[in-house]
Coordinates of C-alpha atoms in Angstrom, one line a residue:
X1 CA 0.3 15.5 71.1
X2 CA 3.1 17.0 72.7
X3 CA 3.9 18.9 69.5
X4 CA 0.5 20.2 69.0
X5 CA 0.3 21.4 72.7
X6 CA 3.7 23.1 72.2
X7 CA 2.6 24.9 69.2
X8 CA -0.7 26.1 70.7
X9 CA 0.7 27.4 74.1
X10 CA 4.3 28.4 73.1
X11 CA 3.1 31.9 71.7
X12 CA 1.3 32.6 75.2
X13 CA 4.6 32.0 77.0
X14 CA 3.3 29.4 79.0
X15 CA 6.2 27.2 78.4
X16 CA 9.6 29.0 78.1
X17 CA 11.1 26.1 76.2
X18 CA 9.2 23.8 74.0
X19 CA 10.8 20.8 72.4
X20 CA 9.3 18.5 69.7
X21 CA 11.4 15.7 67.8
X22 CA 10.6 13.8 64.6
X23 CA 12.6 11.1 63.0
X24 CA 13.0 10.4 59.3
X25 CA 14.8 7.8 57.2
X26 CA 15.7 8.9 53.6
X27 CA 17.3 6.9 50.7
X28 CA 19.2 8.6 48.0
X29 CA 21.7 7.3 45.2
X30 CA 25.4 8.3 45.3
X31 CA 26.1 11.3 43.0
X32 CA 22.4 12.6 43.3
X33 CA 20.9 15.5 45.2
X34 CA 19.7 14.5 48.6
X35 CA 16.9 16.6 50.5
X36 CA 16.7 16.2 54.2
X37 CA 13.3 17.2 55.3
X38 CA 12.8 19.7 58.1
X39 CA 9.3 21.5 58.3
X40 CA 7.8 23.8 60.8
X41 CA 4.4 25.5 59.8
X42 CA 4.5 29.2 60.5
X43 CA 2.4 30.6 63.4
X44 CA 0.6 33.8 63.6
X45 CA 2.4 35.2 66.4
X46 CA 5.9 34.2 65.2
X47 CA 7.9 36.0 62.6
X48 CA 9.9 33.2 60.8
X49 CA 12.5 35.6 59.5
X50 CA 13.7 35.7 63.2
X51 CA 14.4 31.9 63.2
X52 CA 17.6 30.4 64.0
X53 CA 18.2 27.1 61.9
X54 CA 21.0 24.9 62.5
X55 CA 21.7 21.5 60.8
X56 CA 24.2 19.1 62.6
X57 CA 25.6 15.8 61.7
X58 CA 26.1 13.0 64.5
X59 CA 29.6 11.6 64.4
X60 CA 30.6 8.1 65.4
X61 CA 31.2 9.2 69.0
X62 CA 27.8 10.7 69.2
X63 CA 29.3 14.3 69.1
X64 CA 27.4 16.8 66.8
X65 CA 29.1 18.8 64.3
X66 CA 27.6 21.9 62.5
X67 CA 26.9 21.4 58.7
X68 CA 25.1 24.6 58.2
X69 CA 23.7 27.4 60.2
X70 CA 21.8 30.7 59.5
X71 CA 21.2 33.4 62.4
X72 CA 18.6 35.9 62.9
X73 CA 20.8 38.4 60.7
X74 CA 20.8 36.0 57.9
X75 CA 24.3 35.2 58.0
X76 CA 25.0 31.6 56.8
X77 CA 27.8 29.2 57.9
X78 CA 29.1 26.0 56.3
X79 CA 31.3 23.1 57.5
X80 CA 34.6 22.8 55.7
X81 CA 33.9 19.1 55.0
X82 CA 30.7 19.8 53.0
X83 CA 31.6 23.3 51.8
X84 CA 28.7 24.8 49.8
X85 CA 27.3 21.4 48.7
X86 CA 24.8 21.9 51.6
X87 CA 22.1 24.5 51.8
X88 CA 18.8 25.1 53.5
X89 CA 18.3 28.8 52.5
X90 CA 15.8 28.2 49.5
X91 CA 12.7 29.9 48.2
X92 CA 10.3 28.4 50.8
X93 CA 12.7 29.1 53.8
X94 CA 10.6 31.8 55.3
X95 CA 7.4 29.8 54.9
X96 CA 8.7 27.2 57.3
X97 CA 10.7 24.7 55.0
X98 CA 14.0 24.3 56.5
X99 CA 15.0 21.1 54.3
X100 CA 18.6 20.6 53.8
X101 CA 19.9 19.8 50.4
X102 CA 23.4 18.1 49.6
X103 CA 24.6 18.1 46.0
X104 CA 26.9 15.4 44.6
X105 CA 26.0 12.9 47.4
X106 CA 29.1 10.9 48.5
X107 CA 29.5 7.7 50.8
X108 CA 30.8 9.9 53.7
X109 CA 27.7 11.9 53.7
X110 CA 25.7 9.1 55.0
X111 CA 24.7 9.0 58.6
X112 CA 22.3 10.9 61.1
X113 CA 21.5 14.7 61.0
X114 CA 19.7 16.9 63.3
X115 CA 17.8 20.1 62.3
X116 CA 17.2 22.6 65.2
X117 CA 14.9 25.5 64.8
X118 CA 14.6 28.3 67.3
X119 CA 11.8 30.6 67.8
X120 CA 12.6 32.8 70.8
X121 CA 11.9 30.3 73.6
X122 CA 10.7 27.7 71.3
X123 CA 12.9 24.9 69.9
X124 CA 12.0 22.1 67.5
X125 CA 14.2 19.2 66.3
X126 CA 14.0 16.8 63.6
X127 CA 16.2 13.8 63.1
X128 CA 17.0 12.4 59.6
X129 CA 18.9 9.4 58.8
X130 CA 20.6 9.7 55.5
X131 CA 21.2 6.2 53.7
X132 CA 23.5 6.4 50.6
X133 CA 22.5 3.9 47.8
X134 CA 24.6 2.1 45.1
X135 CA 23.9 -0.4 42.6
X136 CA 27.4 -2.1 42.3
X137 CA 28.3 -5.1 39.9
X138 CA 30.2 -7.6 41.9
X139 CA 32.0 -9.2 39.0
X140 CA 35.3 -7.9 37.9
X141 CA 35.3 -9.6 34.4
X142 CA 33.7 -8.4 31.3
X143 CA 29.9 -9.4 31.1
X144 CA 30.0 -11.8 28.1
X145 CA 27.2 -13.7 26.7
X146 CA 26.7 -17.2 28.5
X147 CA 28.4 -16.0 31.7
X148 CA 26.4 -15.2 34.9
X149 CA 26.5 -11.7 36.4
X150 CA 26.1 -10.4 40.1
X151 CA 24.8 -7.0 41.2
X152 CA 24.5 -5.7 44.8
X153 CA 22.2 -2.9 46.2
X154 CA 24.5 -1.3 48.8
X155 CA 22.6 0.5 51.5
X156 CA 24.5 2.5 54.1
X157 CA 23.3 1.9 57.6
X158 CA 20.7 -0.5 56.4
X159 CA 17.6 -0.4 58.6
X160 CA 16.0 -3.8 59.6
X161 CA 12.6 -3.1 58.2
X162 CA 14.1 -2.3 54.7
X163 CA 13.0 -4.3 51.5
X164 CA 14.4 -4.2 48.1
X165 CA 13.0 -4.6 44.8
X166 CA 14.5 -5.1 41.4
X167 CA 13.7 -3.6 37.9
X168 CA 15.0 -4.0 34.4
X169 CA 14.6 -1.0 32.3
X170 CA 11.8 0.1 34.4
X171 CA 10.0 -3.3 34.5
X172 CA 9.7 -5.3 37.8
X173 CA 11.8 -8.4 37.9
X174 CA 10.7 -11.5 39.7
X175 CA 12.9 -14.4 40.6
X176 CA 13.2 -17.3 38.0
X177 CA 15.6 -19.7 36.7
X178 CA 17.3 -17.0 34.9
X179 CA 17.4 -14.6 37.8
X180 CA 18.2 -15.2 41.5
X181 CA 17.6 -12.7 44.2
X182 CA 18.8 -12.8 47.7
X183 CA 17.1 -10.5 50.0
X184 CA 19.4 -11.0 53.0
X185 CA 22.4 -9.2 51.4
X186 CA 20.2 -7.4 48.6
X187 CA 22.0 -9.2 45.5
X188 CA 20.8 -10.1 42.1
X189 CA 22.2 -12.8 40.0
X190 CA 21.6 -13.0 36.2
X191 CA 22.4 -16.4 34.7
X192 CA 23.3 -17.2 31.0
X193 CA 23.6 -13.5 29.8
X194 CA 22.0 -12.6 26.7
X195 CA 22.1 -9.3 24.7
X196 CA 18.6 -8.6 25.9
X197 CA 19.7 -8.3 29.3
X198 CA 21.5 -5.3 28.6
X199 CA 20.1 -1.8 30.0
X200 CA 19.4 -0.3 33.4
X201 CA 19.1 -2.5 36.3
X202 CA 17.6 -0.6 39.3
X203 CA 17.3 -1.6 43.1
X204 CA 14.4 0.1 45.0
X205 CA 14.8 0.4 48.6
X206 CA 11.3 0.7 50.8
X207 CA 11.1 1.3 54.5
X208 CA 8.5 3.0 56.4
X209 CA 6.8 4.5 53.4
X210 CA 10.2 6.1 52.5
X211 CA 11.8 4.9 49.3
X212 CA 14.7 5.5 46.9
X213 CA 16.4 3.8 44.2
X214 CA 19.8 3.3 42.4
X215 CA 20.9 2.0 38.9
X216 CA 23.6 0.5 37.0
X217 CA 23.9 0.0 33.3
X218 CA 24.7 -3.5 32.0
X219 CA 26.1 -4.0 28.5
X220 CA 26.4 -7.4 27.6
X221 CA 29.4 -8.3 25.2
X222 CA 29.2 -10.8 22.4
X223 CA 27.3 -10.4 19.1
X224 CA 26.2 -6.9 18.1
X225 CA 24.6 -8.2 15.1
X226 CA 22.3 -10.3 14.9
X227 CA 20.9 -9.7 18.4
X228 CA 18.5 -12.7 18.6
X229 CA 20.0 -16.2 18.9
X230 CA 18.3 -17.3 15.7
X231 CA 17.6 -15.0 12.7
X232 CA 16.1 -15.9 9.3
X233 CA 17.2 -14.4 6.2
X234 CA 15.3 -14.8 2.8
X235 CA 17.0 -14.7 -0.6
X236 CA 16.2 -15.2 -4.1
X237 CA 18.1 -18.0 -6.0
X238 CA 20.8 -16.6 -8.2
X239 CA 21.1 -13.4 -6.0
X240 CA 23.7 -12.4 -3.7
X241 CA 23.0 -12.5 0.1
X242 CA 24.7 -11.3 3.2
X243 CA 24.6 -13.2 6.5
X244 CA 25.5 -10.9 9.4
X245 CA 27.8 -11.8 12.3
X246 CA 29.5 -8.8 14.0
X247 CA 30.9 -9.1 17.3
X248 CA 30.4 -6.0 19.9
X249 CA 33.3 -3.7 20.5
X250 CA 35.9 -4.8 23.0
X251 CA 35.5 -8.4 22.5
X252 CA 38.6 -10.1 21.3
X253 CA 37.9 -13.6 20.0
X254 CA 40.6 -16.4 20.0
X255 CA 38.8 -18.1 17.3
X256 CA 35.9 -17.4 14.9
X257 CA 34.3 -19.4 12.1
X258 CA 31.2 -20.6 10.3
X259 CA 29.3 -24.0 10.3
X260 CA 26.5 -25.2 7.9
X261 CA 23.8 -27.5 8.4
X262 CA 22.0 -28.0 5.2
X263 CA 18.2 -28.4 5.0
X264 CA 16.9 -31.7 5.8
X265 CA 20.3 -32.9 7.2
X266 CA 21.5 -33.6 10.8
X267 CA 25.2 -33.3 9.8
X268 CA 27.0 -30.1 10.7
X269 CA 30.0 -29.3 8.5
X270 CA 32.7 -26.6 8.6
X271 CA 32.4 -23.7 6.0
X272 CA 35.2 -22.9 4.2
X273 CA 35.5 -20.4 1.1
X274 CA 37.1 -22.5 -1.6
X275 CA 34.9 -25.7 -1.0
X276 CA 31.5 -23.8 -0.6
X277 CA 31.8 -20.7 -2.9
X278 CA 31.3 -18.3 -0.1
X279 CA 33.2 -15.4 1.2
X280 CA 34.3 -15.5 5.0
X281 CA 36.2 -13.0 6.9
X282 CA 38.7 -15.1 9.1
X283 CA 41.2 -13.5 11.5
X284 CA 42.2 -13.5 15.1
X285 CA 40.6 -10.5 16.9
X286 CA 38.3 -9.5 14.1
X287 CA 35.0 -8.1 14.9
X288 CA 33.1 -8.8 11.6
X289 CA 33.1 -12.2 10.6
X290 CA 30.0 -12.0 8.2
X291 CA 29.3 -14.4 5.5
X292 CA 28.9 -13.4 1.7
X293 CA 27.2 -15.7 -0.8
X294 CA 27.7 -14.2 -4.4
X295 CA 24.8 -16.5 -6.0
X296 CA 22.5 -18.2 -3.8
X297 CA 21.7 -21.9 -5.0
X298 CA 18.8 -23.9 -3.8
X299 CA 21.2 -26.5 -2.1
X300 CA 22.5 -23.8 0.0
X301 CA 19.4 -23.3 2.2
X302 CA 19.7 -24.4 5.8
X303 CA 21.2 -23.2 9.0
X304 CA 24.5 -21.3 9.2
X305 CA 26.2 -21.0 12.6
X306 CA 28.6 -18.1 13.4
X307 CA 30.8 -18.9 16.5
X308 CA 33.2 -17.2 18.5
X309 CA 35.5 -18.3 21.2
X310 CA 36.8 -16.1 24.1
X311 CA 39.0 -17.9 26.8
X312 CA 37.0 -20.9 27.7
X313 CA 33.7 -19.3 26.7
X314 CA 32.1 -20.2 23.3
X315 CA 29.0 -18.3 22.1
X316 CA 27.2 -18.4 18.6
X317 CA 24.7 -17.3 16.3
X318 CA 22.3 -19.2 14.1
X319 CA 21.3 -17.6 10.7
X320 CA 18.8 -19.6 8.9
X321 CA 18.8 -19.1 5.0
X322 CA 15.5 -19.7 3.3
X323 CA 15.9 -19.7 -0.4
X324 CA 13.1 -18.3 -2.8
X325 CA 12.3 -19.4 -6.3
X326 CA 10.2 -16.6 -8.2
X327 CA 8.6 -17.5 -11.6
X328 CA 7.2 -14.8 -13.5
X329 CA 5.0 -15.4 -16.6
X330 CA 3.5 -12.9 -19.0
X331 CA 0.5 -14.3 -21.2
X332 CA -2.4 -13.0 -23.2
X333 CA -6.1 -13.6 -22.5
X334 CA -9.1 -12.8 -24.8
X335 CA -11.3 -11.7 -21.8
X336 CA -8.8 -10.1 -19.4
X337 CA -5.9 -9.0 -22.1
X338 CA -2.3 -9.2 -21.1
X339 CA -1.6 -11.0 -17.8
X340 CA 1.4 -11.3 -15.5
X341 CA 1.7 -14.3 -13.1
X342 CA 3.7 -14.1 -10.0
X343 CA 4.6 -17.5 -8.1
X344 CA 6.8 -18.0 -5.3
X345 CA 8.3 -21.2 -3.9
X346 CA 10.2 -21.1 -0.4
X347 CA 12.7 -24.0 0.8
X348 CA 10.9 -23.7 4.0
X349 CA 7.5 -22.0 4.6
X350 CA 7.2 -22.4 8.5
X351 CA 5.9 -19.2 10.1
X352 CA 4.8 -17.6 6.8
X353 CA 1.2 -16.8 7.1
X354 CA 0.6 -14.2 4.3
X355 CA 2.4 -13.3 0.9
X356 CA 1.8 -9.8 -0.3
X357 CA 2.8 -8.4 -3.8
X358 CA 3.4 -4.7 -4.2
X359 CA 4.7 -2.6 -6.9
X360 CA 7.4 -0.2 -5.6
X361 CA 8.8 3.0 -6.9
X362 CA 11.8 2.9 -9.2
X363 CA 14.4 4.7 -6.7
X364 CA 12.9 3.3 -3.7
X365 CA 14.4 1.1 -1.2
X366 CA 12.2 -2.0 -0.9
X367 CA 13.5 -2.9 2.5
X368 CA 12.1 0.1 4.1
X369 CA 9.3 1.7 1.6
X370 CA 7.9 -1.1 -0.2
X371 CA 4.2 -0.3 0.5
X372 CA 1.4 0.2 -1.7
X373 CA 1.0 3.8 -0.6
X374 CA 3.8 4.7 -3.1
X375 CA 1.8 3.5 -6.1
X376 CA -1.7 3.7 -7.3
X377 CA -4.1 1.1 -5.9
X378 CA -4.1 -0.8 -9.2
X379 CA -0.5 -1.7 -8.6
X380 CA -1.1 -3.5 -5.4
X381 CA -1.2 -5.0 -3.0
X382 CA -2.0 -8.5 -4.4
X383 CA -2.2 -11.6 -1.8
X384 CA -1.3 -15.3 -2.4
X385 CA 1.5 -17.4 -3.2
X386 CA 0.7 -17.2 -6.9
X387 CA -1.1 -14.1 -8.3
X388 CA -2.3 -12.9 -11.7
X389 CA -2.3 -9.2 -12.5
X390 CA -4.0 -7.5 -15.6
X391 CA -1.3 -5.4 -17.3
X392 CA -3.1 -2.3 -18.1
X393 CA -0.2 -0.1 -19.0
X394 CA 3.7 0.1 -19.0
X395 CA 3.4 1.3 -15.2
X396 CA 3.2 -2.2 -14.1
X397 CA 7.0 -3.0 -15.5
X398 CA 9.7 -2.6 -13.1
X399 CA 10.3 -3.5 -9.4
X400 CA 8.0 -5.6 -7.4
X401 CA 8.5 -7.0 -3.9
X402 CA 6.8 -10.1 -2.2
X403 CA 6.4 -9.4 1.5
X404 CA 6.4 -12.3 3.8
X405 CA 4.3 -12.0 6.9
X406 CA 3.6 -14.0 9.9
X407 CA 0.6 -13.6 12.2
X408 CA 2.2 -10.6 14.0
X409 CA 5.3 -9.0 11.8
X410 CA 7.2 -8.7 8.7
X411 CA 9.6 -11.7 8.3
X412 CA 11.2 -10.9 5.0
X413 CA 11.0 -9.4 1.6
X414 CA 11.7 -10.8 -2.0
X415 CA 12.4 -8.4 -4.8
X416 CA 11.0 -9.4 -8.3
X417 CA 11.6 -7.6 -11.6
X418 CA 8.9 -7.6 -14.2
X419 CA 10.1 -7.0 -17.9
X420 CA 7.2 -6.5 -20.3
X421 CA 8.9 -7.5 -23.4
X422 CA 5.7 -9.0 -24.8
X423 CA 3.8 -5.8 -24.6
X424 CA 6.6 -3.9 -26.4
X425 CA 6.9 -6.5 -29.2
X426 CA 3.1 -6.4 -29.6
X427 CA 3.3 -2.5 -30.1
X428 CA 6.1 -3.0 -32.7
X429 CA 4.3 -5.5 -34.6
X430 CA 1.2 -3.3 -34.9
X431 CA 3.2 -0.5 -36.1
X432 CA 5.0 -2.7 -38.8
X433 CA 1.5 -3.4 -40.2
X434 CA 1.0 0.3 -40.9
X435 CA 4.3 0.8 -42.6
X436 CA 3.2 -0.2 -46.0
X437 CA 0.0 2.2 -45.8
X438 CA 2.1 5.1 -44.7
X439 CA 4.6 4.6 -47.6
X440 CA 1.8 4.3 -50.1
X441 CA 0.5 7.7 -48.9
X442 CA 3.9 9.3 -49.0
X443 CA 4.5 7.9 -52.7
X444 CA 1.1 9.5 -53.8
X445 CA 1.8 12.6 -52.0
X446 CA 5.2 13.1 -53.7
X447 CA 3.5 12.0 -57.2
X448 CA 1.0 14.6 -56.7
X449 CA 3.4 17.4 -56.0
X450 CA 5.4 16.3 -59.2
X451 CA 2.3 16.5 -61.3
X452 CA 1.4 19.7 -59.8
X453 CA 5.0 21.2 -60.6
X454 CA 4.8 20.0 -64.4
X455 CA 1.3 21.5 -64.9
X456 CA 2.4 24.8 -63.3
X457 CA 5.6 25.0 -65.6
X458 CA 3.5 24.1 -68.9
X459 CA 1.1 27.0 -67.9
X460 CA 3.8 29.6 -67.2
X461 CA 5.4 28.7 -70.6
X462 CA 2.1 29.2 -72.5
X463 CA 1.6 32.5 -70.7
X464 CA 4.8 33.7 -71.7
X465 CA 4.4 32.7 -75.3
X466 CA 1.1 34.4 -75.5
X467 CA 2.9 37.8 -74.6
X468 CA 5.8 37.4 -77.1
X469 CA 4.8 35.5 -80.0
X470 CA 8.2 36.2 -81.9
X471 CA 9.8 34.1 -79.4
X472 CA 7.9 31.1 -80.5
X473 CA 9.0 31.3 -84.1
X474 CA 12.7 31.9 -83.0
X475 CA 12.7 29.0 -80.8
X476 CA 11.2 26.8 -83.7
X477 CA 13.6 28.1 -86.4
X478 CA 16.7 27.9 -84.5
X479 CA 16.8 24.2 -84.4
X480 CA 16.5 24.0 -88.3
X481 CA 19.4 26.5 -88.9
X482 CA 21.6 24.8 -86.5
X483 CA 20.8 21.5 -88.4
X484 CA 21.7 23.1 -91.7
X485 CA 25.0 24.4 -90.4
X486 CA 25.9 21.1 -88.9
X487 CA 25.2 19.6 -92.4
X488 CA 27.3 22.2 -94.4
X489 CA 30.2 21.6 -91.9
X490 CA 30.2 18.0 -92.3
X491 CA 30.4 18.2 -96.2
X492 CA 33.3 20.6 -95.9
X493 CA 35.1 18.5 -93.7
X494 CA 34.6 15.4 -96.1
X495 CA 35.9 17.7 -99.0
X496 CA 39.1 18.7 -97.2
X497 CA 40.0 15.1 -96.5
X498 CA 39.4 14.2 -100.1

């Protein structure tokens, strides 16, 4: 009420000095830009350009020190401590907004500030308590899987009415067996760290409708791949398979290795390369200790445990290997024609709700693009553990994939190769039946050409003889004369010999 009266009667000079005071609590994170509010709505009879604005900081001994000031002339003054990180001369300055901004906020900037505004004989005061926030981990050691992690929300000059709330990646966090929250000293404890605990942890401070927040990034070190505690890998019998186990950067394990628990067994045995036909990368300080099976066998199904030891801590990953046996048969039906039957058997079917068979492109990667949109509708999808497909053309030959689905997501993919040898052999046998007929036609055609050539030569000879009849007598007499000369020669030869 006093502030309103001052504004009403100050312009009539009924009061020579009019003072109004307002208090604020503001909360800002260290390193951010803080805005300290100071507003004075312009009056009709007062020119704001003639206002004198002064920002001061209250020291520990209750003395004031000028941070920033602007005179009627427009000249600005800054404190040596803050330099030009503080400024109140902004776009809305002459409209009554004298808020002070402080860039690159530091811990020393926390404290009480006063804004003084003078309009002639009128004076207004605003007191702002600036609280600097920090979300600070209290643990000095590296956050490894399985360890606990403490984080504190530091509040400078913490008010009594303040409440603290915690968020993880923007989602509210409630106290549970995994998370402990102490409101008295604004601390948060995360028990049994997991990779999913990585991300931004934010403490939000609320006091008298004023709020602020500070965040800290938590990166849990352990296994970079796989991220979940248990992972299932599906592999076809006879095909190679890769079981991932990669440590996050910066982790220096003292020992790493693999253990194997066969399907249906309760015994866990150490895996060794020579004994189990596997390839293991084993070396001190190695970040990649993945397992490679060159040719999966039915008996190799089970749980594979990758472990790493750092100091006194041991963390692990379980990779469940499910083997798949796929049978492809190509048959012939009088009604439906040539059929291909796909059948799949898994060593463990728990969690698999749906089987989907799809034809994929020749150059596509079935792990990413094995959907039926890449092929005509007649090439899939087909549903079921066993499906029969009518082979209408050679387009059905090639790479297929069996997608294994749960109720919510894709679990794995099994590649299948369909080789249509039967269809090719059938086409060859039909063509072989036509070979004799084709040869007969070729022989008849050649004979026809030969007869045509003989007839053509005879007709030509007759035509030539009709034009030159003397040639015919010469041709007929020449042989007889030739015979006579040969006879006389033979007689002379005999006489000479006698």
